[in-house]
Every structure is written in C-alpha cells, then in structure tokens.
CSV table of C-alpha atoms in Angstrom, one decimal:
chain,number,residue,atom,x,y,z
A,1,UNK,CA,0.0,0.0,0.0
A,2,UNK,CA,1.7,3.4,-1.5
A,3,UNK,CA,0.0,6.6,-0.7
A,4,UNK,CA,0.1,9.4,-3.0
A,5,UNK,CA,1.9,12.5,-2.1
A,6,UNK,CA,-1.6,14.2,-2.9
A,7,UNK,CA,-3.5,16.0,-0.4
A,8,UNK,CA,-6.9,14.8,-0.4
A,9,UNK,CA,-9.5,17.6,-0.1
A,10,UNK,CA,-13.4,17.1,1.3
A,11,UNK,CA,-15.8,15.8,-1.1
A,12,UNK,CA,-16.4,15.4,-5.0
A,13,UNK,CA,-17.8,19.1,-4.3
A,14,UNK,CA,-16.7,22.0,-5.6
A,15,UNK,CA,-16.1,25.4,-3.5
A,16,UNK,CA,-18.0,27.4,-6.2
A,17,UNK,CA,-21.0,25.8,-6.2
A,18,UNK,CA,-23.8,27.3,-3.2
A,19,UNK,CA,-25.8,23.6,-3.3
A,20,UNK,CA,-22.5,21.8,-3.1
A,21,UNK,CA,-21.3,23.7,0.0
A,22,UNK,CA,-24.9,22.8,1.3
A,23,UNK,CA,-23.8,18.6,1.2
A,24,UNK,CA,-21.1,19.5,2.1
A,25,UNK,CA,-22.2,21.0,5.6
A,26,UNK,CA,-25.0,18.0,5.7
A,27,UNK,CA,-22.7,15.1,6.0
A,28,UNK,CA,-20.3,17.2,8.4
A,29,UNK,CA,-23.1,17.5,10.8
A,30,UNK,CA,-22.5,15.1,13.2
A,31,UNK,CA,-26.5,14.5,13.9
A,32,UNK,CA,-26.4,12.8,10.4
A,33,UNK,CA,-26.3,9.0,10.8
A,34,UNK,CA,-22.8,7.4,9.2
A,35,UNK,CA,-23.6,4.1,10.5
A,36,UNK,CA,-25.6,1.0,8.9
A,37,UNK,CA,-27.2,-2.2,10.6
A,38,UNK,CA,-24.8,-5.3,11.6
A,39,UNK,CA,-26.4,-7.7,9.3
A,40,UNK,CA,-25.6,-6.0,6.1
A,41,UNK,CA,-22.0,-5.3,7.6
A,42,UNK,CA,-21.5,-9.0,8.4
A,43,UNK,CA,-22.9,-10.4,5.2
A,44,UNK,CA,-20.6,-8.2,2.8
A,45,UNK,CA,-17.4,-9.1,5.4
A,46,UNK,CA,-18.7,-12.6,5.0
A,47,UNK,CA,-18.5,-12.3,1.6
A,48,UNK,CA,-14.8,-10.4,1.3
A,49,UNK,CA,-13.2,-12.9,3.8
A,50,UNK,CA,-14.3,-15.8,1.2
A,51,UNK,CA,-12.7,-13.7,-1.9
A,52,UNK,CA,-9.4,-13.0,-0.2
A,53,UNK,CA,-9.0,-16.1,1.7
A,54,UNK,CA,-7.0,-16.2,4.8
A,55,UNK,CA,-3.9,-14.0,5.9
A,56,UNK,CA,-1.7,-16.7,6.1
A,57,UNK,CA,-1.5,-16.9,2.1
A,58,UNK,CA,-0.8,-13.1,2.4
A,59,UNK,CA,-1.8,-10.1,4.0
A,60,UNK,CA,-4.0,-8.0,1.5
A,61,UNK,CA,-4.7,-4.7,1.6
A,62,UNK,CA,-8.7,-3.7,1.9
A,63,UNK,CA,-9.8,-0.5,1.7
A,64,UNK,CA,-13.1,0.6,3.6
A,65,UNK,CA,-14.4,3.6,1.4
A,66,UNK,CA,-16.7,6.1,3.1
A,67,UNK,CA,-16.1,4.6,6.2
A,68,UNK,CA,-18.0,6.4,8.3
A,69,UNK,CA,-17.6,5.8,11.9
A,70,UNK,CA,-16.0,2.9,11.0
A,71,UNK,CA,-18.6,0.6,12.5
A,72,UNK,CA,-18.8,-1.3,9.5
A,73,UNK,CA,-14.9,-1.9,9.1
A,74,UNK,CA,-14.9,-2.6,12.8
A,75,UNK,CA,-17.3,-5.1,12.4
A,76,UNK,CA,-16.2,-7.2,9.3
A,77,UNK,CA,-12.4,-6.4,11.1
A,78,UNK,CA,-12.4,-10.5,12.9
A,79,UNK,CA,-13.4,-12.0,9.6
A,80,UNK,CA,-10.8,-10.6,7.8
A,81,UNK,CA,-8.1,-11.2,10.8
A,82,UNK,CA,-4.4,-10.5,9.1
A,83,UNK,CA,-5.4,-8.4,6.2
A,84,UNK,CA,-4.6,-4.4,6.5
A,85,UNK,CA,-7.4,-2.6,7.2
A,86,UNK,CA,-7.9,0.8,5.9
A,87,UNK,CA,-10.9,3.3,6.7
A,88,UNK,CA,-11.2,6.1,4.3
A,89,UNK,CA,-13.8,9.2,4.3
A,90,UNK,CA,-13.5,12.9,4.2
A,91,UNK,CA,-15.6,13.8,7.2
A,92,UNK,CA,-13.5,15.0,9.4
A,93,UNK,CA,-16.0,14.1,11.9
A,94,UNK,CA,-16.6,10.8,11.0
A,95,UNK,CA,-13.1,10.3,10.6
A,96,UNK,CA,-12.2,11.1,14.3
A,97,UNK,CA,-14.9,8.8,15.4
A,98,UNK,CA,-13.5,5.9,13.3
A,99,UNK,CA,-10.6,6.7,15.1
A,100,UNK,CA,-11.8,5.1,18.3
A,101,UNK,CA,-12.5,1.6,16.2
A,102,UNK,CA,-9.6,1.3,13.1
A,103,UNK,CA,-6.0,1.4,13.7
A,104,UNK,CA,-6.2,4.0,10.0
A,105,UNK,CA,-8.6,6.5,8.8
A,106,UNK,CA,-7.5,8.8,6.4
A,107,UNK,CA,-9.0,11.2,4.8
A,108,UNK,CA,-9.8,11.1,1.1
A,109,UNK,CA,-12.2,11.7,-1.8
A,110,UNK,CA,-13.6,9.9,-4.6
A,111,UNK,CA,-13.0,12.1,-7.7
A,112,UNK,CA,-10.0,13.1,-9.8
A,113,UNK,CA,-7.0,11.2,-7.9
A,114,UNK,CA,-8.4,12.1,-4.8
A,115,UNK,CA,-8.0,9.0,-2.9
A,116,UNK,CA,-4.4,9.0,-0.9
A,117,UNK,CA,-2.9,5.7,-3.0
A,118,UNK,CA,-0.8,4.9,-5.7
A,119,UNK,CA,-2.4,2.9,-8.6
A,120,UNK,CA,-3.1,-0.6,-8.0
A,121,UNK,CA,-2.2,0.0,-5.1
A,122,UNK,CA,-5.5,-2.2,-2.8
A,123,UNK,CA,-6.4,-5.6,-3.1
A,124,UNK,CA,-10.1,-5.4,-2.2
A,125,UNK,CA,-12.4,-2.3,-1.3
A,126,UNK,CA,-15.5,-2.1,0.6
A,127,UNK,CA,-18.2,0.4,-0.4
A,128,UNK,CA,-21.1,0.2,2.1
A,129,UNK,CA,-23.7,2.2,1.8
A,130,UNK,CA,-21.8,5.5,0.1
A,131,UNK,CA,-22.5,5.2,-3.3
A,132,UNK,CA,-26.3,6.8,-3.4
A,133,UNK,CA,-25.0,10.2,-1.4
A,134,UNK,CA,-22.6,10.4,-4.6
A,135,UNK,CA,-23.0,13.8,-6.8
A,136,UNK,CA,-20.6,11.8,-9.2
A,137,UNK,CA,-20.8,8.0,-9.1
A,138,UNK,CA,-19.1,7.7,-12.4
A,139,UNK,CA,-15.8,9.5,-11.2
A,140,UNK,CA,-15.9,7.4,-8.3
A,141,UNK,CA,-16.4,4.0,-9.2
A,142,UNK,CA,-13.5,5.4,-11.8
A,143,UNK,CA,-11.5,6.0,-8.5
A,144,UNK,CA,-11.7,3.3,-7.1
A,145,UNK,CA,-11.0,0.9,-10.1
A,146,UNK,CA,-7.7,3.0,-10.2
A,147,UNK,CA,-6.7,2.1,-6.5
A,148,UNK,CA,-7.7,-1.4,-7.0
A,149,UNK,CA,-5.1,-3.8,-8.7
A,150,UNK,CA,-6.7,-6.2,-11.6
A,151,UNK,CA,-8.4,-8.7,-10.3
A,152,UNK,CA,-9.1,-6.8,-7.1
A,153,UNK,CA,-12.6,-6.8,-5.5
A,154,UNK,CA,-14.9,-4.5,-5.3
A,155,UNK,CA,-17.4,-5.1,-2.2
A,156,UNK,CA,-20.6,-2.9,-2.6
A,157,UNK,CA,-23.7,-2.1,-1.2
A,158,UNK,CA,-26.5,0.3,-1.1
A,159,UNK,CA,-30.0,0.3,-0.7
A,160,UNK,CA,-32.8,-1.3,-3.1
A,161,UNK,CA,-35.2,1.2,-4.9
A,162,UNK,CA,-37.3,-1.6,-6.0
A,163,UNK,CA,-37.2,-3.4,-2.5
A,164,UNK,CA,-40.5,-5.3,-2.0
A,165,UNK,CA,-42.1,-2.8,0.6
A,166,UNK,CA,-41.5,-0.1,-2.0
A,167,UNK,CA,-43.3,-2.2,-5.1
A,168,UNK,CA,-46.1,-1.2,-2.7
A,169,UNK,CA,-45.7,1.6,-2.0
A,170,UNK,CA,-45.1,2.8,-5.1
A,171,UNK,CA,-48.4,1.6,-6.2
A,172,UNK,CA,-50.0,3.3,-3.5
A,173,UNK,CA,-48.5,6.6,-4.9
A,174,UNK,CA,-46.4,6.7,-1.6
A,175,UNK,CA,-42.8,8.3,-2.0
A,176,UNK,CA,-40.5,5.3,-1.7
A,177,UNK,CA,-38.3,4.1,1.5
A,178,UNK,CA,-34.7,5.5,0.7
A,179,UNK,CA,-35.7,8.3,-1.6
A,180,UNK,CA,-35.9,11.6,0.0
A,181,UNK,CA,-36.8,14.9,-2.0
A,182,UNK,CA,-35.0,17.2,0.9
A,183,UNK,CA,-32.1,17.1,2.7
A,184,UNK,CA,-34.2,19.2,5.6
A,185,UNK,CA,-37.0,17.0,6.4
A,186,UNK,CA,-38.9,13.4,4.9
A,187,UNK,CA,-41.6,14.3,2.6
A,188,UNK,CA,-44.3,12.0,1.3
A,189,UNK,CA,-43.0,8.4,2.6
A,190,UNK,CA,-42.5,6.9,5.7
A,191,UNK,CA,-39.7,7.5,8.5
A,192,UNK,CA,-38.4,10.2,10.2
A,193,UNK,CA,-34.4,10.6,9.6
A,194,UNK,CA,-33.0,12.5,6.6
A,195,UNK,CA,-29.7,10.7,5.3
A,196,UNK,CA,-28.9,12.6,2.0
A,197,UNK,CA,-29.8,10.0,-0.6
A,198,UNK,CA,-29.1,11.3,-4.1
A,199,UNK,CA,-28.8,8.5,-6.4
A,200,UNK,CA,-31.1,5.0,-6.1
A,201,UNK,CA,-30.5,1.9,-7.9
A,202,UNK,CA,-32.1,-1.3,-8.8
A,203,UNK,CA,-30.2,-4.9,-8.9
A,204,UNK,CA,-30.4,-4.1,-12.7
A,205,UNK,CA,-29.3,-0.8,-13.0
A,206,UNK,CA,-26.5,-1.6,-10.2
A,207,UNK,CA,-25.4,-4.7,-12.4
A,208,UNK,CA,-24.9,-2.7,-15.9
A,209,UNK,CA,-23.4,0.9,-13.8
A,210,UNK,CA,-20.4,-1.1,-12.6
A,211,UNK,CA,-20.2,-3.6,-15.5
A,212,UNK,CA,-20.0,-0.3,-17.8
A,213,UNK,CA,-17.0,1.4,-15.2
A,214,UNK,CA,-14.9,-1.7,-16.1
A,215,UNK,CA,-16.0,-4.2,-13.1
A,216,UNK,CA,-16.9,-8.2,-13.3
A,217,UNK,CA,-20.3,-8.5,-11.8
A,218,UNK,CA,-19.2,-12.0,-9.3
A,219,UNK,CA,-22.2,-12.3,-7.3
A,220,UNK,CA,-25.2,-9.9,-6.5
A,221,UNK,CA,-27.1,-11.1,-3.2
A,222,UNK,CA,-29.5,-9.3,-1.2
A,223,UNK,CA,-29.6,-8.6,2.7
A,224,UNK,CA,-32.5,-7.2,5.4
A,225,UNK,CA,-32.4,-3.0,6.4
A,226,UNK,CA,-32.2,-2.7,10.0
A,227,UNK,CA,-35.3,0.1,9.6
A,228,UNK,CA,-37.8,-2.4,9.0
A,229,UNK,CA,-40.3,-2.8,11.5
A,230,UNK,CA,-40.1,-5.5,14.0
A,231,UNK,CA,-43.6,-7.4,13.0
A,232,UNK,CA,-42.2,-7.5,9.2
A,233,UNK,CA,-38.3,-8.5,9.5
A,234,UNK,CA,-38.9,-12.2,8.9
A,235,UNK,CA,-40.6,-11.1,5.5
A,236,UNK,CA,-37.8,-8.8,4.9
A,237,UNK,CA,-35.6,-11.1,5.7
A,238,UNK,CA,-37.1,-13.7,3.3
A,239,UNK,CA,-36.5,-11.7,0.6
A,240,UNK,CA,-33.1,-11.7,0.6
A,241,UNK,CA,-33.3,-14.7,-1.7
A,242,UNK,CA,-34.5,-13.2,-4.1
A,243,UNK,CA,-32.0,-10.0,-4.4
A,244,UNK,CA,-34.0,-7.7,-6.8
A,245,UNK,CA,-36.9,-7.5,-4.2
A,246,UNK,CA,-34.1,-7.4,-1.4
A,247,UNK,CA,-33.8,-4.1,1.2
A,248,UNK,CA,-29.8,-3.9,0.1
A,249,UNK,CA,-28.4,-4.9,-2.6
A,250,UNK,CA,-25.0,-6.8,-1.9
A,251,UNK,CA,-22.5,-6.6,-4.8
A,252,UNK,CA,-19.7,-8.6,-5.1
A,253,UNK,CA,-17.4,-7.5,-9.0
A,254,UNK,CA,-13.7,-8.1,-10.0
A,255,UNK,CA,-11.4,-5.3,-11.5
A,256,UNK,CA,-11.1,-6.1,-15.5
C-alpha cells in the first residue's frame, strides 16, 4: 500500500458551487447518521473474507471507502483477521470517530486522484452504503477501479429502490423508503431521519453501472435493512433470496 503524495481535499464538491457547499455541511453534521445495521455489515465481510481467503496466504490490503464511523470496518475487522485494514472518508468528523475503532482512517475523496494511494495499489475495497449520497458516481467507481489492482474486489452495497415494501408503496403513490426529496425534512414516505440520498438503484441498474466502469459482476445477493419494523423482519428477511426485491443490494465485482 503506497500513498500518494496528494493532499486529499473534502468531497467530489466544488467550493464554487452554493448547493454543493450545502452537502457538504449536511454530512459534516455530526446529527447525520454514518452508520448502517450489523447484518448487512457481516454479510458483505462474509462475503470479502471468502474472496481473499485467509492471511496466512498473504496479508491484503482492503480498503473501507466512506467509512464512516467505522462501525462497518470494525465489524467485518475478525473475519478478515491479518489483512490491512484501511478506513477512508473525508468527514472530518466521521473520521475522528473511526478513530476510536480502526487502527487508519484517512482522509480522502472519490474524484480526480483524490484517494491518498498509488495505482493498484488495494487488493479489495468495501463500499457500504456510500454510493447513493454520490454527486458523481461515475468519477468514483473510476477512483476506485484506479486504486484497486486487476483482479481486485470490489465489495458494494446500497439500498434497493425496487425493495419489496417499495413495489407497494409505489403503487400506493407513496414516495419510496430510501428516496428523499430534501435534505431538511422526509416528505411523502415513511420515516423520520433524513440521510442525504441522491442517487437510487435497482439490482439491474447496479449490475450494468459497474459492468460499464470496467467491473466483473461475481455475485449480487441481497440482505435485510435494520429500519424495517419488527412485526415484518422475517418477510424482509425472506426476501433476501430473491436480491432484486431485497432491502440492500449486496454486490460482489472483479477489477477487468
């Protein structure tokens, strides 16, 4: 692992932009969750551990992408005993939370070179739950197929716009789960806490985004949202079988 002698900035934002500042300031807030549930975290370590196989063939180098508070990294951390952990985000404030849980955090961003590492430079990268607050997904997913060395893997997740509850909902004219139309307040679906979402996909739509950025689709697989209420959890949990009616949609590609 090589970093760059770059400086990584905050954000794929711009400082000229008013409504860029204002996402900026959002995910600095340190009210704004940067955390995900334990099952989805577990699931995608679950996952990565089987790709890279044990230390003891090598130590590989994993990158944890928009790492938040590093909850996720901390948890997936004794499946993937041996291998060099890595959290990377550019919230300052998430960072120095991740701090408590990761041995490195360092700050970076996803567009033009802004990640701190030399080409080819990460065996594997985790990106949980980061890619639908993206401006730019296409300069990131660009990013992070620089970083990654061929043949590396690409661990990603994000929510399902075409998860089972919202089929319904949908139907019902209700605004989906995961979809919000302001970064003040929840409009027109249900829940309470605003996130930032800006992009949603589908298991189709996520398939042929990263199979067009230059990524080998391996597996996609599905797992529960920790949101869901109590009475419905075994339903949700059910349809993780089937991935495109899934909560989260658990990607699994290959750098080409």
């Amino acid at each position: 692992m090589t970093p760059t002698t770059s400086t990584p900035t905050t954000a794929s934002v711009t400082a000229t932009s008013p409504a860029r500042r204002g996402l900026r300031d959002f995910y600095e807030d340190p009210s704004v969750p940067v955390a995900s549930g334990t099952p989805r975290s577990l699931r995608q370590a679950r996952l990565l551990a089987a790709a890279l196989g044990p230390a003891t063939a090598g130590a590989r180098t994993v990158l944890d992408i928009g790492c938040g508070d590093g909850t996720a990294a901390a948890t997936a951390a004794p499946l993937l005993a041996g291998h060099r952990l890595v959290g990377v985000d550019w919230s300052q404030d998430a960072l120095r939370r991740a701090h408590a849980r990761l041995p490195y955090a360092i700050r970076g961003e996803l567009t033009d070179g802004g990640l701190p590492f030399a080409d080819a430079a990460a065996d594997a990268v985790l990106f949980s739950e980061v890619i639908e607050h993206l401006v730019d997904p296409d300069g990131a997913l660009d990013e992070i197929r620089r970083v990654l060395r061929p043949g590396g893997h690409l661990m990603l997740s994000t929510p399902n716009l075409a998860a089972w509850y919202n089929r319904a909902l949908l139907l019902a004219g209700v605004q989906p789960v995961f979809s919000e139309v302001s970064l003040r307040a929840i409009h027109g679906r249900p829940g309470r806490e605003v996130v930032g979402h800006l992009r949603l996909y589908t298991a189709r739509a996520l398939r042929e985004f990263v199979t067009a950025a230059g990524f080998e689709v391996v597996r996609l697989s599905g797992a529960p949202f920790h949101g869901v209420p109590r009475p419905l959890r075994p339903l949700d949990r059910l349809a993780c079988a089937a991935p495109a009616f899934s909560s989260i949609l658990l990607l699994h590609a290959r750098r080409t």
